[in-house]
Amino acid sequence: MSARHLHDYWVAFRTIVTKEVLRFARIWVQTILPPVITTALYFIIFGGLIGERIGEMDGFRYMDFIVPGLIMLAVITNSYSNVVSSFFGSKFQRHIEEMLVSPIPNSVIILGFVFGGVARGLSVGVAVLLVSLFFSPLSIHNAGVMLVVVLLTSILFALAGLINGVFARTFDDIAIVPTFVLTPLTYLGGVFYSVSLLPEFWQGVSMLNPILYMVDGFRYGSLGASDFPIAVSFAVIGLFIAVLYTAALVLLKRGIGIRS
Amino acid sequence: MTPALEIRGLRKTYKNGFEALKGIDLEVAPGSFFALLGPNGAGKSTTIGIITSLINKTAGEVRVFGHDLDRDQQAVKRSIGLVPQEFNFNNFEPIGEIVVNQAGYYGITRHEAWRRAEHYLRELGLWEKRKDMARTLSGGMKRRLMIARALVHEPRLLILDEPTAGVDIELRRSMWEFLRRINTDGRSIILTTHYLEEAESLCRNIAIIDDGQIIENTTMKQLLAKLETETMVLDLSEPVLQLPQDTEIPIRQIDELTLEADIQRGQHLNDLFRTLDQAGLKVQSMRNKANRLEELFLRMTRNEPEPSHLTPGAEGAAEQPENPQ
Ligand SMILES: Nc1ncnc2c1ncn2[C@@H]1O[C@H](COP(=O)(O)OP(=O)(O)O)[C@@H](O)[C@H]1O
Ligand SMILES: [Mg+2]
């Protein structure tokens, strides 16, 4: 690949990311505000009202325990839904064709959409973090781990959203996975409890849930406590990213859902 | 010279088994203004889709300025600007950004992209609206937005798929003017249409496609010359008293003040007028009965066995009168 190509691809990548950011920023009332309000409610209800009666979880105040999980929940759902709606929308209104006729490699299209999703995921993540400061002091055990885990998780779910967008044919199709897969997995992924509370059998089942490792890794970065070694979290996330990225590349190359 | 577009044995069978292109060959010279004419469903958009990488071909070869679509797709993409048949921009994106982003996909940096966007949006009368959302534009403006977007990376070949569908007459003329101008500046243009008038008034070269096959590929002039018979409608200034009999050019009376004459290739209007003169008939005005292209087109797509009309390069064609209007 020549320097000229690299330059062109870099410009194309920036163009897609900027376009994606402007898209969700223009409709911030639909994209940024709702998750912030929802999480604020979680803090008030679970952390404040119910949490007082729960007492400690893994040696932390319940409110402090759920903050990392709720941030991750927001990052996961927003990274995912940004890409799935944007990609599906661009198929629906056909402006995906603007990219398909131009000389952008599929990898750059994928990265552009994914980092658009990451921008939304992290924006909402930061907003939720700011809200959490009203309820719980910010605790940072290892900022590097926190950042890397949240970034990789965001990339992972943006990729998953892209794949959902490739297959989606109707607006229903873009809601099915978030509602029936993503939300349950996140709730069961240790956002509200430590898996060590579960009976052994359900602990085993939970360990098949990849989101568990992400929430756990992030909680380690924040609180310094975790159910698994941090290396396991990184390995799981890395593996999923590699698989999803390859799948996305194959789908775009074959033109699934975008080229007849 | 390397053709702007070269297509060999192009086939497309859609997933449902429908064969939309049955092996077409096409060559478009550089700098030409080329029409791909055909009725709805003939395969025009399918052909354009394949050239522009929006549709996968089933078989055949496509070369754009010598670049092979299979081997050097990027070079092909850089050479082409597409104005598709259906609107395909984000309705909720500002017009200026649509054009600038398109430039970005080709690696053109933002500053330069805005400079070019301004140039083309001004030329097409949309610069004042650059901050408006695309959905607020009228049909004609949307079409022009897509033209600006297609030109922003300065492609050597501009392809327009039914560009004047839904554009009113006046705007259509100014769009034609614009296209003529950029063609004169050296850009090759291919447009598809099912409006015959459009092809006739704009294009020097033409291919006719029907049912997934190219049934004619020639210059507009030769195509028109292939019509063996032209029917002229003559409006008289005084009622007919007696019709001349046994004339070499058959003359029919339609009503008191109207005659029709069938002129064969090789016959001259002078002879017709001499005959009419001798019969004491005064012609007020004269016109073609039908758009010749239309007639030809209908005849061809009806698959009537008239091989003599279709043989290219028939001698004597030059003697056929040019459009007398
Ligand atoms: N995705 C598709 N699947 C099946 N058939 C298609 C598809 N797209 C177009 N066709 C059919 O292929 C034929 C050619 O279509 P098209 O190229 O759009 O024609 P034109 O542009 O000349 O009107 C039509 O009969 C159309 O119904
Ligand atoms: Mg068409």
Short mmCIF file of N, CA, C and O and ligand atoms in Angstrom, two decimals, chain A residues 260, chain B residues 14-16 18 20 38-47 85 161-162 209, ligand 1:
data_model
loop_
_atom_site.label_atom_id
_atom_site.label_comp_id
_atom_site.label_asym_id
_atom_site.label_seq_id
_atom_site.Cartn_x
_atom_site.Cartn_y
_atom_site.Cartn_z
N SER A 260 -26.70 -6.67 -4.91
CA SER A 260 -27.41 -7.82 -5.47
C SER A 260 -26.55 -8.53 -6.51
O SER A 260 -25.64 -7.96 -7.06
N TYR B 14 -30.11 -12.46 -11.65
CA TYR B 14 -30.38 -12.13 -10.25
C TYR B 14 -30.65 -13.39 -9.46
O TYR B 14 -30.90 -14.46 -10.03
N LYS B 15 -30.62 -13.23 -8.14
CA LYS B 15 -30.74 -14.39 -7.25
C LYS B 15 -32.04 -15.17 -7.48
O LYS B 15 -32.10 -16.37 -7.27
N ASN B 16 -33.10 -14.45 -7.89
CA ASN B 16 -34.37 -15.15 -8.12
C ASN B 16 -34.38 -15.89 -9.45
O ASN B 16 -35.40 -16.40 -9.88
N PHE B 18 -33.81 -14.54 -12.43
CA PHE B 18 -34.15 -13.70 -13.58
C PHE B 18 -32.89 -13.25 -14.31
O PHE B 18 -31.97 -12.71 -13.69
N ALA B 20 -31.31 -10.68 -16.31
CA ALA B 20 -31.55 -9.28 -16.68
C ALA B 20 -30.64 -8.84 -17.81
O ALA B 20 -31.02 -7.97 -18.60
N GLY B 38 -33.65 2.56 -23.69
CA GLY B 38 -34.40 1.32 -23.63
C GLY B 38 -35.62 1.48 -22.75
O GLY B 38 -35.64 2.33 -21.87
N PRO B 39 -36.63 0.65 -22.99
CA PRO B 39 -37.86 0.75 -22.19
C PRO B 39 -37.60 0.32 -20.74
O PRO B 39 -36.55 -0.24 -20.43
N ASN B 40 -38.56 0.56 -19.89
CA ASN B 40 -38.44 0.14 -18.49
C ASN B 40 -38.21 -1.37 -18.41
O ASN B 40 -38.86 -2.13 -19.11
N GLY B 41 -37.29 -1.75 -17.56
CA GLY B 41 -37.03 -3.17 -17.36
C GLY B 41 -36.08 -3.77 -18.39
O GLY B 41 -35.83 -4.97 -18.39
N ALA B 42 -35.50 -2.92 -19.25
CA ALA B 42 -34.63 -3.43 -20.31
C ALA B 42 -33.30 -3.92 -19.77
O ALA B 42 -32.64 -4.77 -20.36
N GLY B 43 -32.88 -3.34 -18.64
CA GLY B 43 -31.58 -3.73 -18.08
C GLY B 43 -30.60 -2.57 -18.00
O GLY B 43 -29.41 -2.77 -17.75
N LYS B 44 -31.09 -1.35 -18.16
CA LYS B 44 -30.19 -0.18 -18.11
C LYS B 44 -29.57 -0.02 -16.73
O LYS B 44 -28.35 0.07 -16.58
N SER B 45 -30.41 0.01 -15.70
CA SER B 45 -29.88 0.22 -14.34
C SER B 45 -29.01 -0.94 -13.90
O SER B 45 -28.04 -0.75 -13.16
N THR B 46 -29.34 -2.13 -14.35
CA THR B 46 -28.51 -3.28 -14.01
C THR B 46 -27.11 -3.08 -14.60
O THR B 46 -26.10 -3.29 -13.92
N THR B 47 -27.05 -2.66 -15.86
CA THR B 47 -25.76 -2.41 -16.51
C THR B 47 -24.97 -1.35 -15.74
O THR B 47 -23.80 -1.55 -15.42
N GLN B 85 -30.49 6.39 -10.49
CA GLN B 85 -31.89 6.63 -10.83
C GLN B 85 -32.71 7.02 -9.61
O GLN B 85 -33.53 7.93 -9.65
N ASP B 161 -28.22 7.85 -14.61
CA ASP B 161 -29.28 6.87 -14.85
C ASP B 161 -30.63 7.59 -14.79
O ASP B 161 -31.07 7.99 -13.71
N GLU B 162 -31.23 7.79 -15.93
CA GLU B 162 -32.52 8.49 -16.04
C GLU B 162 -32.50 9.83 -15.30
O GLU B 162 -33.29 10.04 -14.38
N ILE B 209 -31.07 -0.84 -25.83
CA ILE B 209 -31.10 -2.09 -25.09
C ILE B 209 -32.55 -2.49 -24.88
O ILE B 209 -33.41 -1.65 -24.63
N1 LIG C 1 -32.68 -7.22 -7.49
C1 LIG C 1 -33.36 -7.75 -8.51
N2 LIG C 1 -33.81 -9.02 -8.45
C2 LIG C 1 -34.50 -9.56 -9.47
N3 LIG C 1 -34.80 -8.92 -10.61
C3 LIG C 1 -34.38 -7.65 -10.73
C4 LIG C 1 -33.65 -6.99 -9.70
N4 LIG C 1 -33.38 -5.73 -10.11
C5 LIG C 1 -33.90 -5.60 -11.33
N5 LIG C 1 -34.52 -6.76 -11.71
C6 LIG C 1 -35.20 -7.01 -12.99
O1 LIG C 1 -34.25 -6.89 -14.02
C7 LIG C 1 -34.81 -6.25 -15.16
C8 LIG C 1 -33.98 -5.05 -15.54
O2 LIG C 1 -34.11 -4.06 -14.55
P1 LIG C 1 -33.38 -2.67 -14.67
O3 LIG C 1 -31.95 -2.91 -14.99
O4 LIG C 1 -33.68 -1.90 -13.45
O5 LIG C 1 -34.12 -2.04 -15.93
P2 LIG C 1 -34.16 -0.54 -16.46
O6 LIG C 1 -33.21 0.27 -15.65
O7 LIG C 1 -33.78 -0.62 -17.89
O8 LIG C 1 -35.57 -0.09 -16.30
C9 LIG C 1 -36.25 -5.89 -14.79
O9 LIG C 1 -37.10 -6.87 -15.31
C10 LIG C 1 -36.25 -5.94 -13.29
O10 LIG C 1 -37.51 -6.33 -12.80
#
